[in-house]
PDB file of C-alpha atoms in Angstrom:
ATOM      1  CA  UNK A   1       0.093   0.074   0.133  1.00  0.00           C
ATOM      2  CA  UNK A   2       1.446   3.587  -1.000  1.00  0.00           C
ATOM      3  CA  UNK A   3       1.454   6.178   1.664  1.00  0.00           C
ATOM      4  CA  UNK A   4       0.644   9.745   0.497  1.00  0.00           C
ATOM      5  CA  UNK A   5       2.879  12.649   1.446  1.00  0.00           C
ATOM      6  CA  UNK A   6       1.421  14.710   4.257  1.00  0.00           C
ATOM      7  CA  UNK A   7       2.984  17.861   3.129  1.00  0.00           C
ATOM      8  CA  UNK A   8       1.242  17.721  -0.319  1.00  0.00           C
ATOM      9  CA  UNK A   9      -2.319  18.240   1.644  1.00  0.00           C
ATOM     10  CA  UNK A  10      -1.138  20.482   4.362  1.00  0.00           C
ATOM     11  CA  UNK A  11      -3.796  23.608   4.366  1.00  0.00           C
ATOM     12  CA  UNK A  12      -6.134  22.002   2.160  1.00  0.00           C
ATOM     13  CA  UNK A  13      -8.605  21.893   4.670  1.00  0.00           C
ATOM     14  CA  UNK A  14      -8.370  25.559   5.482  1.00  0.00           C
ATOM     15  CA  UNK A  15      -8.532  26.671   1.738  1.00  0.00           C
ATOM     16  CA  UNK A  16     -12.001  24.486   1.476  1.00  0.00           C
ATOM     17  CA  UNK A  17     -13.226  26.017   4.671  1.00  0.00           C
ATOM     18  CA  UNK A  18     -12.296  29.477   3.437  1.00  0.00           C
ATOM     19  CA  UNK A  19     -14.115  29.118   0.431  1.00  0.00           C
ATOM     20  CA  UNK A  20     -17.334  27.671   2.181  1.00  0.00           C
ATOM     21  CA  UNK A  21     -17.532  30.559   4.504  1.00  0.00           C
ATOM     22  CA  UNK A  22     -16.937  33.415   1.448  1.00  0.00           C
ATOM     23  CA  UNK A  23     -19.943  31.219  -0.060  1.00  0.00           C
ATOM     24  CA  UNK A  24     -22.265  31.717   2.896  1.00  0.00           C
ATOM     25  CA  UNK A  25     -20.869  35.018   3.574  1.00  0.00           C
ATOM     26  CA  UNK A  26     -21.786  36.207   0.085  1.00  0.00           C
ATOM     27  CA  UNK A  27     -25.143  34.486   0.150  1.00  0.00           C
ATOM     28  CA  UNK A  28     -26.089  36.345   3.722  1.00  0.00           C
ATOM     29  CA  UNK A  29     -24.995  39.528   2.339  1.00  0.00           C
ATOM     30  CA  UNK A  30     -27.359  39.173  -1.023  1.00  0.00           C
ATOM     31  CA  UNK A  31     -30.197  37.785   1.401  1.00  0.00           C
ATOM     32  CA  UNK A  32     -29.712  41.144   3.514  1.00  0.00           C
ATOM     33  CA  UNK A  33     -29.936  43.480   0.470  1.00  0.00           C
ATOM     34  CA  UNK A  34     -32.936  41.632  -0.903  1.00  0.00           C
ATOM     35  CA  UNK A  35     -34.800  42.047   2.435  1.00  0.00           C
ATOM     36  CA  UNK A  36     -33.949  45.940   2.661  1.00  0.00           C
ATOM     37  CA  UNK A  37     -35.311  46.494  -0.957  1.00  0.00           C
ATOM     38  CA  UNK A  38     -38.463  44.504   0.225  1.00  0.00           C
ATOM     39  CA  UNK A  39     -38.725  46.517   3.316  1.00  0.00           C
ATOM     40  CA  UNK A  40     -38.797  49.722   1.455  1.00  0.00           C
ATOM     41  CA  UNK A  41     -41.469  48.431  -1.109  1.00  0.00           C
ATOM     42  CA  UNK A  42     -43.255  47.615   1.781  1.00  0.00           C
ATOM     43  CA  UNK A  43     -42.895  50.830   3.679  1.00  0.00           C
ATOM     44  CA  UNK A  44     -44.051  52.722   0.274  1.00  0.00           C
ATOM     45  CA  UNK A  45     -46.900  50.305  -0.108  1.00  0.00           C
ATOM     46  CA  UNK A  46     -47.980  51.250   3.410  1.00  0.00           C
ATOM     47  CA  UNK A  47     -47.585  54.926   3.084  1.00  0.00           C
ATOM     48  CA  UNK A  48     -49.819  54.986   0.014  1.00  0.00           C
ATOM     49  CA  UNK A  49     -52.692  53.074   1.485  1.00  0.00           C
ATOM     50  CA  UNK A  50     -52.297  55.583   4.553  1.00  0.00           C
ATOM     51  CA  UNK A  51     -52.617  58.623   2.184  1.00  0.00           C
ATOM     52  CA  UNK A  52     -55.570  57.163   0.298  1.00  0.00           C
ATOM     53  CA  UNK A  53     -57.446  56.285   3.673  1.00  0.00           C
ATOM     54  CA  UNK A  54     -56.636  59.968   4.880  1.00  0.00           C
ATOM     55  CA  UNK A  55     -57.812  61.534   1.537  1.00  0.00           C
ATOM     56  CA  UNK A  56     -61.098  59.249   1.705  1.00  0.00           C
ATOM     57  CA  UNK A  57     -61.689  60.154   5.317  1.00  0.00           C
ATOM     58  CA  UNK A  58     -61.372  64.238   4.105  1.00  0.00           C
ATOM     59  CA  UNK A  59     -64.061  63.370   1.499  1.00  0.00           C
ATOM     60  CA  UNK A  60     -65.988  61.771   3.673  1.00  0.00           C
ATOM     61  CA  UNK A  61     -66.003  64.288   6.382  1.00  0.00           C
ATOM     62  CA  UNK A  62     -66.337  67.012   3.891  1.00  0.00           C
ATOM     63  CA  UNK A  63     -69.629  65.138   2.813  1.00  0.00           C
ATOM     64  CA  UNK A  64     -70.926  64.705   5.782  1.00  0.00           C
ATOM     65  CA  UNK A  65     -71.754  68.511   6.521  1.00  0.00           C
ATOM     66  CA  UNK A  66     -74.362  69.556   4.016  1.00  0.00           C
ATOM     67  CA  UNK A  67     -73.206  73.266   4.792  1.00  0.00           C
ATOM     68  CA  UNK A  68     -70.002  72.483   2.681  1.00  0.00           C
ATOM     69  CA  UNK A  69     -71.977  71.704  -0.422  1.00  0.00           C
ATOM     70  CA  UNK A  70     -72.949  74.984  -2.085  1.00  0.00           C
ATOM     71  CA  UNK A  71     -76.400  75.047  -3.944  1.00  0.00           C
ATOM     72  CA  UNK A  72     -75.931  78.674  -5.359  1.00  0.00           C
ATOM     73  CA  UNK A  73     -73.041  80.594  -6.383  1.00  0.00           C
ATOM     74  CA  UNK A  74     -69.936  80.494  -9.413  1.00  0.00           C
ATOM     75  CA  UNK A  75     -69.852  77.009 -11.283  1.00  0.00           C
ATOM     76  CA  UNK A  76     -66.557  75.339 -11.039  1.00  0.00           C
ATOM     77  CA  UNK A  77     -64.978  77.577  -8.289  1.00  0.00           C
ATOM     78  CA  UNK A  78     -63.346  75.312  -5.612  1.00  0.00           C
ATOM     79  CA  UNK A  79     -64.100  76.282  -1.980  1.00  0.00           C
ATOM     80  CA  UNK A  80     -61.490  74.727   0.604  1.00  0.00           C
ATOM     81  CA  UNK A  81     -62.791  73.779   3.832  1.00  0.00           C
ATOM     82  CA  UNK A  82     -61.069  73.631   6.975  1.00  0.00           C
ATOM     83  CA  UNK A  83     -60.655  70.102   8.436  1.00  0.00           C
ATOM     84  CA  UNK A  84     -61.317  69.055  12.078  1.00  0.00           C
ATOM     85  CA  UNK A  85     -57.703  69.028  13.489  1.00  0.00           C
ATOM     86  CA  UNK A  86     -58.720  66.378  15.988  1.00  0.00           C
ATOM     87  CA  UNK A  87     -59.196  63.865  13.067  1.00  0.00           C
ATOM     88  CA  UNK A  88     -56.714  65.389  10.552  1.00  0.00           C
ATOM     89  CA  UNK A  89     -53.653  66.878  12.472  1.00  0.00           C
ATOM     90  CA  UNK A  90     -51.530  68.789  10.548  1.00  0.00           C
ATOM     91  CA  UNK A  91     -48.741  66.218  10.121  1.00  0.00           C
ATOM     92  CA  UNK A  92     -51.116  64.357   7.861  1.00  0.00           C
ATOM     93  CA  UNK A  93     -51.293  67.279   5.292  1.00  0.00           C
ATOM     94  CA  UNK A  94     -54.587  66.734   4.043  1.00  0.00           C
ATOM     95  CA  UNK A  95     -57.072  69.523   2.927  1.00  0.00           C
ATOM     96  CA  UNK A  96     -60.452  69.402   0.650  1.00  0.00           C
ATOM     97  CA  UNK A  97     -62.221  71.567  -1.513  1.00  0.00           C
ATOM     98  CA  UNK A  98     -65.622  71.407  -3.238  1.00  0.00           C
ATOM     99  CA  UNK A  99     -66.864  72.903  -6.404  1.00  0.00           C
ATOM    100  CA  UNK A 100     -70.433  73.072  -7.910  1.00  0.00           C
ATOM    101  CA  UNK A 101     -69.792  71.879 -11.200  1.00  0.00           C
ATOM    102  CA  UNK A 102     -73.390  71.938 -12.927  1.00  0.00           C
ATOM    103  CA  UNK A 103     -76.529  74.140 -12.683  1.00  0.00           C
ATOM    104  CA  UNK A 104     -79.666  72.847 -11.265  1.00  0.00           C
ATOM    105  CA  UNK A 105     -80.521  69.374 -12.931  1.00  0.00           C
ATOM    106  CA  UNK A 106     -83.635  67.409 -12.589  1.00  0.00           C
ATOM    107  CA  UNK A 107     -82.901  64.504 -10.110  1.00  0.00           C
ATOM    108  CA  UNK A 108     -82.353  60.928 -11.483  1.00  0.00           C
ATOM    109  CA  UNK A 109     -85.793  59.245 -12.113  1.00  0.00           C
ATOM    110  CA  UNK A 110     -87.013  55.949 -10.859  1.00  0.00           C
ATOM    111  CA  UNK A 111     -89.386  53.909 -13.257  1.00  0.00           C
ATOM    112  CA  UNK A 112     -92.089  54.155 -10.787  1.00  0.00           C
ATOM    113  CA  UNK A 113     -94.138  57.805 -10.440  1.00  0.00           C
ATOM    114  CA  UNK A 114     -92.719  59.696  -7.692  1.00  0.00           C
ATOM    115  CA  UNK A 115     -92.247  63.372  -6.794  1.00  0.00           C
ATOM    116  CA  UNK A 116     -89.075  63.982  -8.166  1.00  0.00           C
ATOM    117  CA  UNK A 117     -90.667  67.087 -10.431  1.00  0.00           C
ATOM    118  CA  UNK A 118     -90.315  68.866  -6.968  1.00  0.00           C
ATOM    119  CA  UNK A 119     -86.678  68.752  -6.536  1.00  0.00           C
ATOM    120  CA  UNK A 120     -83.325  69.615  -8.571  1.00  0.00           C
ATOM    121  CA  UNK A 121     -80.157  67.987  -8.611  1.00  0.00           C
ATOM    122  CA  UNK A 122     -76.898  69.809  -7.371  1.00  0.00           C
ATOM    123  CA  UNK A 123     -73.599  68.090  -8.834  1.00  0.00           C
ATOM    124  CA  UNK A 124     -70.653  68.592  -6.759  1.00  0.00           C
ATOM    125  CA  UNK A 125     -66.837  67.689  -7.339  1.00  0.00           C
ATOM    126  CA  UNK A 126     -64.853  67.031  -3.875  1.00  0.00           C
ATOM    127  CA  UNK A 127     -61.300  67.009  -4.199  1.00  0.00           C
ATOM    128  CA  UNK A 128     -58.957  65.667  -1.265  1.00  0.00           C
ATOM    129  CA  UNK A 129     -55.157  66.342  -1.533  1.00  0.00           C
ATOM    130  CA  UNK A 130     -52.543  64.817   1.035  1.00  0.00           C
ATOM    131  CA  UNK A 131     -49.371  65.947   0.887  1.00  0.00           C
ATOM    132  CA  UNK A 132     -46.525  64.159   3.014  1.00  0.00           C
ATOM    133  CA  UNK A 133     -43.894  64.500   0.815  1.00  0.00           C
ATOM    134  CA  UNK A 134     -41.459  66.682   3.139  1.00  0.00           C
ATOM    135  CA  UNK A 135     -41.754  63.105   5.094  1.00  0.00           C
ATOM    136  CA  UNK A 136     -40.929  61.299   2.247  1.00  0.00           C
ATOM    137  CA  UNK A 137     -44.228  59.807   2.439  1.00  0.00           C
ATOM    138  CA  UNK A 138     -45.803  60.780  -0.503  1.00  0.00           C
ATOM    139  CA  UNK A 139     -48.763  62.803  -1.752  1.00  0.00           C
ATOM    140  CA  UNK A 140     -52.040  61.778  -3.183  1.00  0.00           C
ATOM    141  CA  UNK A 141     -54.997  63.465  -4.923  1.00  0.00           C
ATOM    142  CA  UNK A 142     -58.639  62.119  -4.780  1.00  0.00           C
ATOM    143  CA  UNK A 143     -61.772  63.341  -6.645  1.00  0.00           C
ATOM    144  CA  UNK A 144     -65.311  62.240  -6.022  1.00  0.00           C
ATOM    145  CA  UNK A 145     -68.508  63.437  -7.543  1.00  0.00           C
ATOM    146  CA  UNK A 146     -71.513  63.768  -5.659  1.00  0.00           C
ATOM    147  CA  UNK A 147     -75.010  64.720  -6.202  1.00  0.00           C
ATOM    148  CA  UNK A 148     -77.109  66.582  -3.747  1.00  0.00           C
ATOM    149  CA  UNK A 149     -80.904  66.810  -3.946  1.00  0.00           C
ATOM    150  CA  UNK A 150     -82.371  69.852  -2.823  1.00  0.00           C
ATOM    151  CA  UNK A 151     -85.212  72.208  -3.231  1.00  0.00           C
ATOM    152  CA  UNK A 152     -86.334  73.195  -6.847  1.00  0.00           C
ATOM    153  CA  UNK A 153     -84.470  75.535  -8.471  1.00  0.00           C
ATOM    154  CA  UNK A 154     -86.350  78.579 -10.159  1.00  0.00           C
TER     155      UNK A 154
END
């Protein structure tokens, strides 16, 4: 039986162990990099969803008060409304405007006879803006149409 020379194998285990260690380190670093990118994406998605919810809330709060919906005045002239600071603190950067977009219209009709001829429809456009760009949370604008049934126009 032949015996191998131990001097030719000296350090080979160390080289193999170092190669495995470098490979594992590279895999760990790429995994960390990928995780950071996914974390940033999740943060952006969360900020977009938050902005959407704030804008929808601003529109709902504006529509909840009938005094915010003008039935007279100039068409397409947006009026800004102050939002309740207990609901929308200033860091949220929310604002809302309402504009009457069409003159008095006949209200939508049902198929059954009704008293709709005694009323008029007032068409409004409510716009909510959320600007949190100073905090790197983006900005969002949302527009919603609204029909208000009110007293018949002369």
